Coordinates of C-alpha atoms in Angstrom, one line a residue:
X29 CA 114.7 126.3 96.4
X30 CA 118.7 125.5 95.9
X31 CA 120.6 123.4 98.9
X32 CA 124.5 124.5 98.6
X33 CA 127.6 121.9 97.9
X34 CA 130.3 121.2 98.8
X35 CA 130.0 122.8 102.6
X36 CA 132.7 122.7 105.5
X37 CA 131.0 122.2 108.6
X38 CA 133.8 122.0 110.8
X39 CA 133.2 124.9 112.2
X40 CA 129.3 123.7 112.2
X41 CA 130.1 121.0 115.1
X42 CA 131.9 121.6 117.9
X43 CA 134.8 118.1 117.4
X44 CA 135.7 120.7 115.6
X45 CA 136.1 117.0 113.1
X46 CA 136.4 118.0 109.7
X47 CA 133.2 116.5 107.1
X48 CA 132.1 118.2 104.3
X49 CA 128.5 117.9 103.3
X50 CA 127.8 116.9 99.2
X51 CA 124.3 118.6 99.9
X52 CA 123.6 121.5 102.7
X53 CA 120.2 123.7 103.3
X54 CA 120.1 125.9 106.3
X55 CA 115.6 125.7 107.0
X56 CA 114.3 129.7 109.2
X57 CA 110.4 128.0 108.8
X58 CA 108.5 124.3 108.0
X59 CA 107.8 126.0 104.6
X60 CA 111.3 125.8 104.1
X61 CA 112.1 122.4 105.8
X62 CA 109.4 120.6 103.3
X63 CA 111.1 122.0 100.3
X64 CA 114.1 120.3 101.8
X65 CA 112.5 117.1 101.9
X66 CA 110.8 116.6 98.7
X67 CA 114.2 117.9 97.1
X68 CA 115.7 115.1 98.5
X69 CA 112.9 112.7 98.2
X70 CA 112.7 113.7 94.6
X71 CA 116.4 112.8 94.1
X72 CA 116.0 109.8 96.1
X73 CA 118.7 111.2 98.4
X74 CA 119.0 110.6 102.4
X75 CA 118.5 113.3 104.5
X76 CA 120.9 114.0 107.6
X77 CA 119.5 116.9 110.1
X78 CA 122.7 118.3 111.7
X79 CA 121.4 121.8 114.5
X80 CA 124.2 123.2 117.3
X81 CA 126.8 119.8 116.1
X82 CA 127.5 118.9 120.5
X83 CA 126.3 115.9 120.4
X84 CA 127.5 114.1 116.9
X85 CA 130.4 112.6 115.2
X86 CA 130.8 113.7 111.1
X87 CA 132.0 111.7 109.1
X88 CA 134.1 113.3 106.3
X89 CA 132.0 113.2 103.6
X90 CA 128.0 113.6 104.1
X91 CA 126.7 112.6 101.0
X92 CA 122.5 113.5 100.5
X93 CA 121.6 116.1 102.3
X94 CA 122.5 118.1 105.5
X95 CA 119.5 119.4 106.8
X96 CA 119.5 122.2 109.5
X97 CA 116.8 123.4 111.5
X98 CA 117.0 127.0 112.0
X99 CA 113.5 128.8 113.0
X100 CA 113.5 131.4 115.6
X101 CA 111.7 132.9 117.9
X102 CA 110.3 132.6 121.8
X103 CA 106.1 133.2 123.3
X104 CA 104.6 132.5 126.2
X105 CA 101.5 130.0 125.3
X106 CA 99.6 130.5 129.0
X107 CA 99.8 131.8 132.1
X108 CA 97.9 130.7 135.1
X109 CA 98.3 132.4 138.4
X110 CA 102.5 131.2 138.3
X111 CA 102.5 128.6 136.4
X112 CA 104.1 129.8 132.8
X113 CA 104.2 127.5 128.8
X114 CA 107.2 129.2 127.1
X115 CA 107.5 128.2 123.6
X116 CA 110.5 127.9 122.0
X117 CA 111.4 127.3 118.3
X118 CA 113.0 124.5 117.8
X119 CA 116.7 126.7 116.4
X120 CA 117.0 128.8 119.5
X121 CA 120.5 128.9 121.3
X122 CA 119.9 126.7 124.0
X123 CA 122.0 128.9 126.6
X124 CA 120.4 132.4 125.5
X125 CA 117.4 130.2 125.6
X126 CA 118.1 129.6 129.5
X127 CA 119.1 133.5 130.4
X128 CA 115.9 134.5 128.5
X129 CA 114.5 132.7 131.3
X130 CA 115.7 133.4 134.1
X131 CA 115.8 136.8 133.3
X132 CA 112.0 137.1 132.3
X133 CA 111.3 134.9 135.8
X134 CA 110.6 132.1 134.6
X135 CA 111.8 129.7 136.7
X136 CA 112.8 126.0 136.3
X137 CA 115.8 125.5 133.5
X138 CA 118.9 127.0 135.6
X139 CA 120.5 123.9 136.5
X140 CA 120.5 123.4 132.6
X141 CA 122.4 126.3 132.0
X142 CA 125.6 126.4 130.0
X143 CA 124.4 123.2 128.0
X144 CA 125.8 123.6 124.5
X145 CA 123.7 123.3 121.4
X146 CA 119.8 124.2 120.2
X147 CA 116.9 124.1 122.0
X148 CA 115.2 121.4 119.6
X149 CA 118.1 119.0 120.2
X150 CA 117.4 119.0 124.1
X151 CA 113.8 117.2 124.1
X152 CA 116.1 114.5 121.9
X153 CA 119.0 113.7 124.5
X154 CA 116.7 114.8 126.7
X155 CA 119.5 117.1 128.2
X156 CA 120.7 117.0 131.6
X157 CA 122.6 117.7 134.5
X158 CA 123.1 119.3 138.0
X159 CA 119.5 117.4 139.2
X160 CA 117.5 118.3 136.0
X161 CA 116.2 116.4 132.9
X162 CA 114.6 118.6 130.4
X163 CA 111.8 116.3 130.7
X164 CA 111.0 118.0 134.5
X165 CA 110.1 121.4 132.7
X166 CA 109.5 120.0 129.5
X167 CA 104.5 120.2 128.7
X168 CA 104.9 119.4 125.0
X169 CA 106.8 119.5 121.5
X170 CA 106.4 120.6 118.3
X171 CA 108.2 118.0 115.3
X172 CA 107.8 117.9 111.8
X173 CA 107.2 114.5 110.5
X174 CA 109.5 113.7 107.9
X175 CA 107.2 111.3 106.2
X176 CA 104.0 113.7 106.0
X177 CA 105.4 116.4 106.0
X178 CA 102.9 116.7 108.7
X179 CA 103.2 118.8 112.8
X180 CA 102.2 116.7 115.4
X181 CA 102.8 117.7 118.9
X182 CA 104.3 115.5 121.2
X183 CA 102.6 115.4 125.2
X184 CA 105.4 113.6 128.2
X185 CA 104.3 110.0 127.9
X186 CA 104.6 110.1 123.9
X187 CA 107.8 111.0 124.1
X188 CA 109.4 108.6 126.0
X189 CA 111.7 110.7 128.2
X190 CA 114.5 108.3 130.1
X191 CA 117.9 108.7 130.9
X192 CA 119.8 110.9 128.2
X193 CA 116.5 109.1 125.7
X194 CA 113.6 109.8 123.4
X195 CA 112.1 108.3 120.9
X196 CA 113.4 110.5 118.8
X197 CA 116.5 108.3 119.8
X198 CA 115.3 105.2 119.4
X199 CA 112.0 103.8 117.9
X200 CA 111.1 107.0 115.7
X201 CA 115.3 107.7 114.5
X202 CA 115.2 110.1 111.9
X203 CA 111.5 110.1 111.6
X204 CA 110.5 113.7 112.9
X205 CA 112.4 117.3 112.8
X206 CA 111.4 119.0 116.1
X207 CA 110.1 122.5 115.2
X208 CA 109.4 123.6 119.3
X209 CA 109.3 122.4 122.5
X210 CA 106.4 124.0 125.5
X211 CA 108.7 124.2 128.5
X212 CA 106.8 123.9 132.1
X213 CA 107.9 126.8 133.8
X214 CA 106.6 129.2 136.8
X215 CA 106.9 132.5 138.1
X216 CA 108.3 131.1 141.7
X217 CA 111.8 130.4 142.3
X218 CA 112.6 126.8 141.7
X219 CA 115.2 125.8 143.6
X220 CA 117.5 122.4 143.2
X221 CA 120.6 123.1 145.9
X222 CA 120.3 119.1 146.8
X223 CA 123.9 117.9 144.1
X224 CA 126.6 117.3 145.2
X225 CA 128.7 120.1 143.7
X226 CA 126.0 122.8 143.9
X227 CA 125.4 122.3 147.6
X228 CA 129.4 122.9 147.7
X229 CA 129.5 126.2 145.9
X230 CA 126.5 127.3 148.3
X231 CA 128.3 126.8 152.3
X232 CA 127.5 129.0 154.0
X233 CA 124.9 131.2 152.2
X234 CA 122.0 132.1 153.7
X235 CA 118.5 130.1 152.2
X236 CA 116.8 132.7 151.9
X237 CA 120.0 133.7 149.3
X238 CA 119.6 130.9 147.3
X239 CA 117.5 132.0 144.1
X240 CA 117.2 131.0 141.1
X241 CA 119.6 133.1 140.0
X242 CA 122.8 132.8 142.1
X243 CA 122.1 128.9 141.1
X244 CA 121.8 129.4 137.5
X245 CA 125.2 131.7 138.6
X246 CA 126.9 128.8 140.4
X247 CA 126.7 126.2 137.7
X248 CA 127.7 128.3 134.8
X249 CA 130.4 128.9 136.9
X250 CA 130.9 124.3 137.7
X251 CA 130.5 124.8 134.0
X252 CA 133.8 126.9 133.5
X253 CA 135.5 125.6 135.8
X254 CA 135.4 121.5 135.0
X255 CA 133.7 121.1 131.5
X256 CA 136.3 123.3 128.3
X257 CA 134.9 125.4 126.1
X258 CA 134.2 123.9 122.0
X259 CA 135.4 127.4 120.6
X260 CA 138.7 127.1 123.4
X261 CA 139.2 123.2 123.1
X262 CA 137.0 121.5 120.4
X263 CA 134.9 118.1 121.9
X264 CA 130.9 117.7 122.9
X265 CA 131.1 118.6 126.3
X266 CA 130.7 114.6 128.1
X267 CA 130.6 111.4 125.9
X268 CA 130.3 109.0 128.0
X269 CA 126.4 108.3 129.8
X270 CA 126.7 107.6 133.9
X271 CA 126.8 103.9 133.7
X272 CA 123.3 102.5 135.4
X273 CA 124.1 99.2 137.3
X274 CA 123.1 97.2 139.9
X275 CA 123.6 97.5 142.9
X276 CA 125.5 93.8 143.8
X277 CA 127.9 94.7 141.0
X278 CA 128.7 98.4 142.7
X279 CA 129.3 96.4 146.1
X280 CA 132.0 94.6 144.9
X281 CA 133.2 97.6 143.1
X282 CA 133.4 99.5 146.0
X283 CA 135.5 96.9 148.2
X284 CA 137.8 97.5 145.6
X285 CA 137.6 100.9 145.5
X286 CA 136.0 103.1 148.8
X287 CA 136.3 106.4 146.6
X288 CA 134.0 104.8 143.7
X289 CA 131.5 107.8 142.7
X290 CA 127.7 106.9 142.1
X291 CA 124.3 107.7 143.2
X292 CA 121.3 105.7 143.6
X293 CA 118.8 105.6 140.8
X294 CA 116.7 102.7 142.6
X295 CA 116.4 100.4 145.2
X296 CA 118.4 97.5 143.7
X297 CA 120.2 100.0 141.2
X298 CA 122.9 102.6 141.2
X299 CA 124.5 104.7 138.5
X300 CA 127.6 105.4 139.2
X301 CA 130.5 108.3 137.4
X302 CA 132.3 107.2 134.2
X303 CA 134.1 109.9 135.2
X304 CA 135.2 108.2 137.3
X305 CA 136.1 105.0 135.7
X306 CA 137.6 106.5 133.1
X307 CA 140.0 108.3 135.9
X308 CA 140.2 106.1 137.6
X309 CA 141.0 104.0 134.9
X310 CA 144.6 106.1 134.1
X311 CA 143.0 107.7 131.2
X312 CA 142.5 111.9 132.2
X313 CA 144.9 113.8 130.8
X314 CA 146.3 111.3 127.8
X315 CA 146.2 111.8 124.6
X316 CA 145.8 109.2 122.0
X317 CA 145.2 109.1 118.2
X318 CA 145.8 113.0 118.3
X319 CA 143.2 112.5 121.0
X320 CA 143.7 113.8 124.4
X321 CA 141.3 113.3 127.7
X322 CA 141.0 116.6 129.4
X323 CA 143.4 117.1 132.2
X324 CA 140.1 118.3 134.2
X325 CA 137.6 116.7 133.1
X326 CA 137.7 112.2 132.4
X327 CA 134.5 112.1 131.0
X328 CA 135.3 114.6 128.3
X329 CA 137.6 113.6 125.1
X330 CA 138.9 116.8 123.3
X331 CA 140.1 117.1 119.7
X332 CA 143.1 119.6 119.9
X333 CA 144.4 118.9 116.2
X334 CA 140.8 119.2 115.1
X335 CA 141.5 115.9 113.4
X336 CA 139.1 113.3 111.6
X337 CA 135.7 111.7 113.6
X338 CA 137.9 108.4 113.1
X339 CA 140.5 109.7 116.1
X340 CA 138.5 110.4 118.2
X341 CA 136.1 106.9 118.5
X342 CA 139.5 104.7 117.9
X343 CA 140.1 106.9 121.5
X344 CA 136.9 106.7 122.5
X345 CA 136.5 103.0 122.0
X346 CA 140.1 102.5 123.8
X347 CA 138.1 103.4 126.3
X348 CA 135.7 101.2 126.9
X349 CA 137.6 98.0 125.9
X350 CA 139.9 99.2 129.4
X351 CA 136.2 100.1 131.2
X352 CA 134.6 96.3 130.6
X353 CA 138.2 95.3 131.0
X354 CA 138.8 96.1 134.2
X355 CA 135.2 96.9 135.9
X356 CA 132.8 94.2 133.6
X357 CA 131.2 97.6 132.7
X358 CA 129.7 98.7 129.1
X359 CA 130.8 102.3 128.2
X360 CA 127.7 103.9 126.3
X361 CA 129.4 107.1 123.9
X362 CA 126.5 110.2 123.8
X363 CA 126.7 112.2 120.9
X364 CA 124.9 110.3 118.2
X365 CA 127.5 110.0 114.7
X366 CA 126.7 110.6 111.6
X367 CA 126.8 107.6 108.6

């Protein structure tokens, strides 16, 4: 196995930051992954994973080996009554996988339509949108142990899912490579239309007319309307997590801003919309350091000039500092920075 050298990664990350990999391998099998890891180990070289490039910030040069898992394939492992276990290899495009399942009437993923990236990254981030998270439809995954080369199985408990979190972002960070993900889906329509934006879109439709296909179409229309396509305006989607704060802190904010957007998390906690905070602080549509806060969705930082990641981080830090000073809330960024 011979890696490619000095590979331009600008087209392989949705923020379109200029970046060069000293060494690059696109692995289409578990054997490829093992060979690439062995190659790097023999040279005492660091290994950096790059999936669909939709949730990462890349430096201008990455020394060591950049490894892109590109395993493909979808199969039904088991079917009992209306329940199906559907396995997807890690290198499948997430949205195309959702479309495939919806077309086959394997229901449960519709609210997660049009999220960029690959299937293998979905459980790492525990992706979520419009009232559904990946963990809601997750059964198990297979991951390659980077130290032993063995494939291990992780069920929901072992993945330690939380809001945009998993064990692979925390305790086991950089120790495993996801090679497949298995979902527990249903042939019986599962309608998740309680999210406010979806409710608004479906006003006037009879309940019987609201199908999983309608939900998928509605989600796609909402995302296209509110979020810029990375193909047109480079971005990584939501740049910040929605912070979870105490009810006491929330009430203090609501006294000053009755229109605050927030959701119940627990009896003593609220999840406040990061986009609302950023917009209320006056950042929506602003350009700083060559980077722009999207004019329609303040949660999205765009890179229209295709500048380096350091410029994006400068704007992100300026926003974080301002939100901390104004609301006493710490904003945490979603995309991971590859060092």
